[in-house]
Short mmCIF file of C-alpha atoms in Angstrom, two decimals:
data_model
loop_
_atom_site.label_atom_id
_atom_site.label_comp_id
_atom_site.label_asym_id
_atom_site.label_seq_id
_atom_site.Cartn_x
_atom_site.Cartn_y
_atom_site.Cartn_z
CA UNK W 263 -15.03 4.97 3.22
CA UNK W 264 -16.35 7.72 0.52
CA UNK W 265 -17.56 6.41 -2.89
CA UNK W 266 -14.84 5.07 -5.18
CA UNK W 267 -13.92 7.86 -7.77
CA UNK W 268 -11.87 7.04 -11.51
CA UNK W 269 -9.95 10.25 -11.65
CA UNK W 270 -6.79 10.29 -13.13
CA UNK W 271 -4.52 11.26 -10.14
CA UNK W 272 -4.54 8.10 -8.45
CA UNK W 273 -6.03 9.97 -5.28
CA UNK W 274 -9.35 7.90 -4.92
CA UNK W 275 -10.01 4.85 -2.28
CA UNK W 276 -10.87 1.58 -3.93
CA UNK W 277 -12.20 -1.15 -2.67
CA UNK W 278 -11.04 -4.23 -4.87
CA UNK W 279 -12.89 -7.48 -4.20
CA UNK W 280 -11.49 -10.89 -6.47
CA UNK W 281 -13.15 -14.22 -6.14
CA UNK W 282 -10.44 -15.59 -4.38
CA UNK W 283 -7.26 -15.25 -1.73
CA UNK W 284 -5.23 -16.54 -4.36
CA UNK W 285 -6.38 -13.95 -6.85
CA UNK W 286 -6.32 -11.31 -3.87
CA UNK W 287 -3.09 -12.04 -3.32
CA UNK W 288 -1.72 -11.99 -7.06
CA UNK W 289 -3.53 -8.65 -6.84
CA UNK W 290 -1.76 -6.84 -4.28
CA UNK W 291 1.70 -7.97 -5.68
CA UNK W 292 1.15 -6.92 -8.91
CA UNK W 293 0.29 -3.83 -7.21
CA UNK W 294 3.07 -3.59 -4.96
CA UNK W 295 5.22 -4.61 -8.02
CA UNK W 296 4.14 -1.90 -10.10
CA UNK W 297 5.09 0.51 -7.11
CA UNK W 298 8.71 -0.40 -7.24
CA UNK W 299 8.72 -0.51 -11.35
CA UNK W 300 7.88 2.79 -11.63
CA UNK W 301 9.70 4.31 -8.92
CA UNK W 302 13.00 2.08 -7.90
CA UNK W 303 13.91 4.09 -4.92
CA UNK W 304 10.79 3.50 -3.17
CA UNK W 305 10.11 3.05 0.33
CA UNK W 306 8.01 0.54 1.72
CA UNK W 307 6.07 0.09 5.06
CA UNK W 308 5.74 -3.34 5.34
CA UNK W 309 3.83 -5.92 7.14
CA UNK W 310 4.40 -9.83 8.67
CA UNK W 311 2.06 -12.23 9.13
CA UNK W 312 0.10 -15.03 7.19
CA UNK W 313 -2.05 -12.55 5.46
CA UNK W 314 1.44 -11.62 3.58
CA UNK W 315 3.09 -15.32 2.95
CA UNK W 316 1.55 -15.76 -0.91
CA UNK W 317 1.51 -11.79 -0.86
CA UNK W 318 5.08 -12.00 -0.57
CA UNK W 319 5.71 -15.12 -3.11
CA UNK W 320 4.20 -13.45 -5.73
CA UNK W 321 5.94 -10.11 -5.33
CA UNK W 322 9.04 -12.95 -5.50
CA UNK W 323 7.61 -14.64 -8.80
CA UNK W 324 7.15 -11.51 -10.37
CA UNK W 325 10.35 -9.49 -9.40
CA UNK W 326 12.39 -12.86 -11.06
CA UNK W 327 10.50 -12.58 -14.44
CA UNK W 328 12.00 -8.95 -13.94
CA UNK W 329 8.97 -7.33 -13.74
CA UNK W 330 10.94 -4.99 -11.03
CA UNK W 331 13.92 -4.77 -8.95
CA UNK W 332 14.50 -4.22 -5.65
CA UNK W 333 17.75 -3.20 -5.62
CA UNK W 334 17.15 0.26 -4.84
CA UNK W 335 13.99 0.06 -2.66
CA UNK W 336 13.96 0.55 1.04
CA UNK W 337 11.75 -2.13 3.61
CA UNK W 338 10.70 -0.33 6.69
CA UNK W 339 9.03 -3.16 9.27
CA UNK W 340 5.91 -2.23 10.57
CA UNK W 341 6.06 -3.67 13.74
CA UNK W 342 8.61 -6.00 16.18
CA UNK W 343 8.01 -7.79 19.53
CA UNK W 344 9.60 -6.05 22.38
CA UNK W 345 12.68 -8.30 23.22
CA UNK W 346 13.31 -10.33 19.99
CA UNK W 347 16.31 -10.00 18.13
CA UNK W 348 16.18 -10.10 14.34
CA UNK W 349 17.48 -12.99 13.64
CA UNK W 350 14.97 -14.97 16.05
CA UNK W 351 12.89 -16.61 14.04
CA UNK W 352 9.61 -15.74 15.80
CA UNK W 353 10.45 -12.26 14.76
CA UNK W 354 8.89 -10.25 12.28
CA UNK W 355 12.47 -8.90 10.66
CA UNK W 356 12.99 -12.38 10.31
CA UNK W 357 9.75 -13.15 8.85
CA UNK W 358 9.96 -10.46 6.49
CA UNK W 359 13.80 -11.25 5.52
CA UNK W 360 12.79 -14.84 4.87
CA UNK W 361 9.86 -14.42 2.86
CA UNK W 362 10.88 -10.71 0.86
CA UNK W 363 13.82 -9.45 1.26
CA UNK W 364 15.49 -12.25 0.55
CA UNK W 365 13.63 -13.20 -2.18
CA UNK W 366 13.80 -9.71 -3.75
CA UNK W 367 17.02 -9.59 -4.08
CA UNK W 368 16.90 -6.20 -1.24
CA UNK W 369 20.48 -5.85 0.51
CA UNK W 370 20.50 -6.49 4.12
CA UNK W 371 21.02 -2.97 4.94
CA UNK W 372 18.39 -1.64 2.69
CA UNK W 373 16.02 -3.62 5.37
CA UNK W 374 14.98 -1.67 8.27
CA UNK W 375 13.23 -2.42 11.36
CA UNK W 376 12.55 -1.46 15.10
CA UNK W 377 15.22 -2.95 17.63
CA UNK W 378 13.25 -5.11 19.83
CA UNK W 379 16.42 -5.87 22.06
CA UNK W 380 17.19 -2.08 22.55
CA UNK W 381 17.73 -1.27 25.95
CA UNK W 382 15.78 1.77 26.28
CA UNK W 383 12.62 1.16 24.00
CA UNK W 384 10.91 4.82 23.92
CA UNK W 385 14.13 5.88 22.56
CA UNK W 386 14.30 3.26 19.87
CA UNK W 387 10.75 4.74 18.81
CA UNK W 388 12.23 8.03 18.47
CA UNK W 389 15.13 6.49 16.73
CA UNK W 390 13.16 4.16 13.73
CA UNK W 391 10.61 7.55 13.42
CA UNK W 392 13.72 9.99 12.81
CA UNK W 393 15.12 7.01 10.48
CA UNK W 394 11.66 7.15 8.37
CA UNK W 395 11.67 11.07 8.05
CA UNK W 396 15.38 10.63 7.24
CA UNK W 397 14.35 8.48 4.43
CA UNK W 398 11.81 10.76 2.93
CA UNK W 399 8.80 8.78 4.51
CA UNK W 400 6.87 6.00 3.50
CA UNK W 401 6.13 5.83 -0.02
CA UNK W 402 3.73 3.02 0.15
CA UNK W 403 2.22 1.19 3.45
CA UNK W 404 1.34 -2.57 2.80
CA UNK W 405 -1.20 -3.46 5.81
CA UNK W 406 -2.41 -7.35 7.11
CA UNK W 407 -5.76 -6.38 9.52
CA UNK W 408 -6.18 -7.74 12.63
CA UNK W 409 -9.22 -9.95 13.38
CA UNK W 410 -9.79 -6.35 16.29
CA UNK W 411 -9.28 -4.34 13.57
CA UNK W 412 -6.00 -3.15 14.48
CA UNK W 413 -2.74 -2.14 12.35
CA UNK W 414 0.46 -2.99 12.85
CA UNK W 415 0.43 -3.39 16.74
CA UNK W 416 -1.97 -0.82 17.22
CA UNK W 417 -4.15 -1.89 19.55
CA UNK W 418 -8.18 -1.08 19.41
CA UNK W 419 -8.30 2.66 22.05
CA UNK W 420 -4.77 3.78 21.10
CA UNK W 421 -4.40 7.22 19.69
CA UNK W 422 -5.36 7.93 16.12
CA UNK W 423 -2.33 10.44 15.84
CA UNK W 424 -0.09 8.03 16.87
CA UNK W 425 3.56 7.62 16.26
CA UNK W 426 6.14 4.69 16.84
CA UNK W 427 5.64 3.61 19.76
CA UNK W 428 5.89 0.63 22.66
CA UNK W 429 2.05 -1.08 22.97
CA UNK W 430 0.85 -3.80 25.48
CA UNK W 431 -1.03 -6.53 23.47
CA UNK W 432 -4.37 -7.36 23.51
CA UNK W 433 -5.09 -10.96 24.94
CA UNK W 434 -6.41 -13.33 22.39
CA UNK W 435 -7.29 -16.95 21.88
CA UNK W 436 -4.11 -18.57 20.75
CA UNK W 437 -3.55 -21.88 18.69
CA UNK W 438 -1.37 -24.48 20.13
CA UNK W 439 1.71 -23.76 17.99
CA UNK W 440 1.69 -19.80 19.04
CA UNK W 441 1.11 -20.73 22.92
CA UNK W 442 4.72 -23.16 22.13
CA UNK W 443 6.04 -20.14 20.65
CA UNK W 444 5.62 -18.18 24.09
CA UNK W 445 5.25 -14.72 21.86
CA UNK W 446 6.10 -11.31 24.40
CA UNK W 447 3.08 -8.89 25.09
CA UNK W 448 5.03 -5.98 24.31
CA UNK W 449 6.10 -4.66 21.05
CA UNK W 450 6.93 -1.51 18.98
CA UNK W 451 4.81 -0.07 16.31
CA UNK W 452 4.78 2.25 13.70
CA UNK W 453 1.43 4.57 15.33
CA UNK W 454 -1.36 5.11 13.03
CA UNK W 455 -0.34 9.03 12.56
CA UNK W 456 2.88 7.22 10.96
CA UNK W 457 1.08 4.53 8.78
CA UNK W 458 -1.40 7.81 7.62
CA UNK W 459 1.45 9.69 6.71
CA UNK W 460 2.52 7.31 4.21
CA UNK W 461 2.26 8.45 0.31
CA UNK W 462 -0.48 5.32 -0.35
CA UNK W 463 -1.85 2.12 1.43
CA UNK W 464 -2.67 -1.37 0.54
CA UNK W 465 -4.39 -3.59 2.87
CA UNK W 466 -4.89 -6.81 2.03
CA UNK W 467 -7.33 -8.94 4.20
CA UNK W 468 -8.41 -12.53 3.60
CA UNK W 469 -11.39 -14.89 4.94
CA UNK W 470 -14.48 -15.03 6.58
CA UNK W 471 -12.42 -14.46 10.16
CA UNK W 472 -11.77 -11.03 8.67
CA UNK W 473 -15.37 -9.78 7.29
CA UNK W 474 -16.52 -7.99 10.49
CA UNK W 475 -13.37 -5.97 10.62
CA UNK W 476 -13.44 -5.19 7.25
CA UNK W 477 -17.19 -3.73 7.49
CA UNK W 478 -16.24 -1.79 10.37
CA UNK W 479 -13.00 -0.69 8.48
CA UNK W 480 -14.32 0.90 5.33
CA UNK W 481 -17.93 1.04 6.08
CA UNK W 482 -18.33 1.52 9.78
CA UNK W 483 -17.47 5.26 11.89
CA UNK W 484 -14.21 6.59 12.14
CA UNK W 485 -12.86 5.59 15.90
CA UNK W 486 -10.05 4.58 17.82
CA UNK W 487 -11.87 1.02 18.93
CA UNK W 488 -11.27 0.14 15.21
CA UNK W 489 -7.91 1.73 14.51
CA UNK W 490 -7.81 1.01 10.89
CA UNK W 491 -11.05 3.11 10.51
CA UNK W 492 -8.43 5.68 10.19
CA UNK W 493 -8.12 4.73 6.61
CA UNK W 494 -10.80 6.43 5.92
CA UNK W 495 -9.00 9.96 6.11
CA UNK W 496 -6.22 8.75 4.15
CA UNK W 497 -6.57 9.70 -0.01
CA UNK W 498 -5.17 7.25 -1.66
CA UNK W 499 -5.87 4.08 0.02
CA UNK W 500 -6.61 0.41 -1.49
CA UNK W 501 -8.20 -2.49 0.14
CA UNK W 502 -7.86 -6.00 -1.25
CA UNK W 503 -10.31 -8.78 -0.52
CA UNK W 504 -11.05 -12.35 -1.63
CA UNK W 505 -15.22 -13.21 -1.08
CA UNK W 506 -14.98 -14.00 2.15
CA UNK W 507 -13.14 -11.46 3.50
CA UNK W 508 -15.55 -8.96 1.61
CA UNK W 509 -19.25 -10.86 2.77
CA UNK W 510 -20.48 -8.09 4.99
CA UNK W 511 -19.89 -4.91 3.25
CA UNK W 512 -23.11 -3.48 2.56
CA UNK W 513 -21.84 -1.58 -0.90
CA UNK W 514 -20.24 -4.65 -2.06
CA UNK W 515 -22.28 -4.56 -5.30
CA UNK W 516 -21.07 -1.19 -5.96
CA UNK W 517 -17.00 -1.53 -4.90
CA UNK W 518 -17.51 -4.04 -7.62
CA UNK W 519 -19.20 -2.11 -10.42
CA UNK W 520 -16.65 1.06 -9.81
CA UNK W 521 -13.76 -1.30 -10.18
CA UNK W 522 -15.22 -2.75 -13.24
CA UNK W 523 -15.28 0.75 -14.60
CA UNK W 524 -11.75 1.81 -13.17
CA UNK W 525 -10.35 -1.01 -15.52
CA UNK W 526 -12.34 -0.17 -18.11
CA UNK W 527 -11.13 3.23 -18.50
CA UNK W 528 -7.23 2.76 -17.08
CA UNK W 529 -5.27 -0.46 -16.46
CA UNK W 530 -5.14 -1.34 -13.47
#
């Protein structure tokens, strides 16, 4: 990714690195909560996964001191497994429900995602993309990375100009609880030409599983075998790290020193 910048227009990539998940993740809420403070009515691509969980609970622990409300936002899900209904608990519209909206005090209907049951899937991609531009876009696109490097469900050789869309999941090495849960291969994702479009990013990414897509994420070439190189062409994108997460970027040193300065000279 280019060189961190400390302009005043908020259009610069940084490349925040704290000493721990937990402060990594008290990072990107406050961030997430400042979002929503200063504009109500925002809209929100957002994310499931572990990455998220204390994410999410201190977006929660903030929004009841009243640091924000969410009364006015909109939640778009990233992604959803193709034949899950929302209220199955191994989906992500449940995941998200149960550990933000929820939480947040966001009104059912004010939470939108991709219908995994629908019959005819391509046109349930054209449906949630029309519901977006209906919206007025995505303000703000909170991103987990995959261990692959992908986004959302976009899968490492997928199209870089992407839009919602059905993908066939990769293979990987599952855990014994995820093999019980018998998860489909087939989902619906926003496409990476949606998740660029978005106003701003935040990706948060935490431990040492993470580091080599990280590197190859905002330090390696732009391509579609690491989909969230992408990021790199977006303006006004921030990455979130603990240590771990962060070992094997070579500029570490100097994501550090620029965000040293950035606070220095604005809150952040």
């Amino acid at each position: 990714m280019p060189s961190q910048g400390t302009g005043h227009g908020g259009r610069d990539v940084r490349v925040v690195i704290e000493s721990s998940r937990e402060a990594a993740a008290a990072f990107a809420a406050s961030w997430i909560v400042r979002q929503v403070a200063r504009r109500p009515d925002s809209v929100l691509a957002v994310a499931a996964g572990t990455t998220m969980v204390p994410v999410y609970a201190s977006v929660a622990e903030r929004c009841a001191a009243g640091a924000a409300s969410f009364a006015r936002a909109r939640l778009f899900d990233l992604d959803e497994y193709a034949g899950l209904a929302g209220d199955d608990p191994r989906s992500f519209r449940h995941f998200v429900r149960t550990h933000l909206g929820s939480k947040v005090g966001l009104a059912d209907a004010a939470h939108c995602a991709p219908d995994g049951t629908a019959a005819d899937l391509e046109a349930e991609c054209e449906r949630y993309e029309s519901a977006i531009a209906a919206a007025g876009g995505i303000d703000v696109a909170v991103l987990g990375l995959g261990r692959n490097g992908h986004l959302a469900f976009n899968e490492p050789g997928g199209s870089l100009a992407s839009r919602t869309r059905i993908e066939v999941l990769m293979r990987v090495e599952l855990s014994g609880d995820e093999r019980r849960m018998a998860l489909p291969r087939v989902a619906l994702t926003m496409g990476i030409g949606t998740i660029l479009a978005a106003r701003a990013c935040l990706v948060v990414a935490f431990g040492a599983e993470k580091e080599r897509a990280v590197a190859e994420m905002v330090e390696g070439p732009i391509t579609s075998f690491v989909p969230a190189s992408a990021l790199q062409l977006h303006p006004n994108t921030t990455v979130v790290l603990d240590e771990s997460a962060a070992a094997l970027l070579v500029h570490a040193a100097h994501y550090r020193e620029a965000e040293a300065l950035r606070r220095e000279m604005r809150p952040r």
